[in-house]
Each structure stands twice: as C-alpha cells, then as structure tokens.
mmCIF file with all atom_site columns, C-alpha atoms in Angstrom:
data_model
loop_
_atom_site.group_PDB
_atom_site.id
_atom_site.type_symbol
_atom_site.label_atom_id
_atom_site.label_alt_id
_atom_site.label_comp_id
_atom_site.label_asym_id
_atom_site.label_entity_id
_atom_site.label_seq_id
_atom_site.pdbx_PDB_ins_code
_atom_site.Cartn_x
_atom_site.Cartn_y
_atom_site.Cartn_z
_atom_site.occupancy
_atom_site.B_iso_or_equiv
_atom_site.pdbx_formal_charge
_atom_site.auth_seq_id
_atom_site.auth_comp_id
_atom_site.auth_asym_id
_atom_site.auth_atom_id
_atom_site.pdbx_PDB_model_num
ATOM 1  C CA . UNK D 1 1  ? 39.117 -2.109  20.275 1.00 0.00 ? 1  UNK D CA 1
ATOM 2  C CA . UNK D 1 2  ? 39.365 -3.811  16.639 1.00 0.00 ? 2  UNK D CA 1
ATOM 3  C CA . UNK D 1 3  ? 37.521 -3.392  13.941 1.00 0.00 ? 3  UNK D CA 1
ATOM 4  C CA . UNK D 1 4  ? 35.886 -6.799  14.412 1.00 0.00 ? 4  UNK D CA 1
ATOM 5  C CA . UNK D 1 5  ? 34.990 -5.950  17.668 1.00 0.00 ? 5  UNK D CA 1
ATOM 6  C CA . UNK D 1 6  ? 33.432 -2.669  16.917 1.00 0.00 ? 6  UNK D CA 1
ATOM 7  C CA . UNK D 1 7  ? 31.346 -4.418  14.247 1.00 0.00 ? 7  UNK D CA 1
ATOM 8  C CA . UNK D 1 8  ? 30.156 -7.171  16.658 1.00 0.00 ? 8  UNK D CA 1
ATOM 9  C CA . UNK D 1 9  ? 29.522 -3.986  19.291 1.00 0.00 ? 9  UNK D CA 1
ATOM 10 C CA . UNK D 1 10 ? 27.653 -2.416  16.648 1.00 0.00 ? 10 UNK D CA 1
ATOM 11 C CA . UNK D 1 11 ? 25.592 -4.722  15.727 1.00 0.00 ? 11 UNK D CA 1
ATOM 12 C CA . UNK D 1 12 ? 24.541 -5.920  19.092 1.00 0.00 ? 12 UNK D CA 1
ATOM 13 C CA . UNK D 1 13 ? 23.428 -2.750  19.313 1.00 0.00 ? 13 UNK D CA 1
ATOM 14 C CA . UNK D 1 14 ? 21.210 -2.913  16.447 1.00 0.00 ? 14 UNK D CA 1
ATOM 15 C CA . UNK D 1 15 ? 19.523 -6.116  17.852 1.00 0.00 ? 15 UNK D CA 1
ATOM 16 C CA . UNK D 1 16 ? 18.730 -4.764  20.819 1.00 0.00 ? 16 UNK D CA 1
ATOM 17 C CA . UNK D 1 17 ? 17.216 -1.554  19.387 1.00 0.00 ? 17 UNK D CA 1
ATOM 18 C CA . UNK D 1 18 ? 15.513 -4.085  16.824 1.00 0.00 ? 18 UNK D CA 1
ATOM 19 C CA . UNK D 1 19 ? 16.731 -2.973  13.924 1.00 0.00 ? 19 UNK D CA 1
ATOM 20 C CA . UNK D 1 20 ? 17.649 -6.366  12.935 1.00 0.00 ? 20 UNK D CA 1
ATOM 21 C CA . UNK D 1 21 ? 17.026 -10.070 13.831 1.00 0.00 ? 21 UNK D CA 1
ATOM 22 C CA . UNK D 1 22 ? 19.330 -12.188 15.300 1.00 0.00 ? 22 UNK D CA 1
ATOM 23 C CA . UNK D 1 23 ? 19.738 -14.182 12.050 1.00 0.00 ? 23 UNK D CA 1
ATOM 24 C CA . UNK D 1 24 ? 20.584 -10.489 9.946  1.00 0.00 ? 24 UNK D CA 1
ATOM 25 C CA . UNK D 1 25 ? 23.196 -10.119 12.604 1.00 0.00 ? 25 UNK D CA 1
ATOM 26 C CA . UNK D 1 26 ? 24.584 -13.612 12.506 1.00 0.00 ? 26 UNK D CA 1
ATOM 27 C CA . UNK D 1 27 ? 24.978 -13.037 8.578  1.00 0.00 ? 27 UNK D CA 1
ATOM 28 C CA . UNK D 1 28 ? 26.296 -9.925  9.426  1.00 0.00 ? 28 UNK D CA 1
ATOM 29 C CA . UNK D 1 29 ? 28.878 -11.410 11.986 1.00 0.00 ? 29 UNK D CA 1
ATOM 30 C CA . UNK D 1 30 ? 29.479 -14.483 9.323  1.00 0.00 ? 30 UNK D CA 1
ATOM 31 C CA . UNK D 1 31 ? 28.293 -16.727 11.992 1.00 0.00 ? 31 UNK D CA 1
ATOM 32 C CA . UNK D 1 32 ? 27.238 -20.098 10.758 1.00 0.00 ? 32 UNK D CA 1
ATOM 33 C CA . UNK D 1 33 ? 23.069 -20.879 11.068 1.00 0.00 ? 33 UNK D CA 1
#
C-alpha cells in the first residue's frame, strides 16, 4: 500500500467514525470543492 493510499484509508476512516466532514477530508485529500 502507498503512502497516499494509507492517507486516503485513513481518513475514510475518520469520516466514517465522524471525526471529520467530508469537506475536512477533501482538504485533507487535496481534492478540489
């Protein structure tokens, strides 16, 4: 697994357990809006 998909792993993970919004994790992810 890379690094960029551990990141993306993790941080699905903290959506679901609603740690963060969807829009924190696109930021996160450097998704655009």
């Amino acid at each position: 697994m890379s690094e960029k998909e551990a990141k993306r792993v993790y941080v699905v993970e903290q959506v679901l357990a609603g740690k963060i919004t969807v829009r924190q994790a696109a930021e996160l992810l450097e998704f655009p809006p």
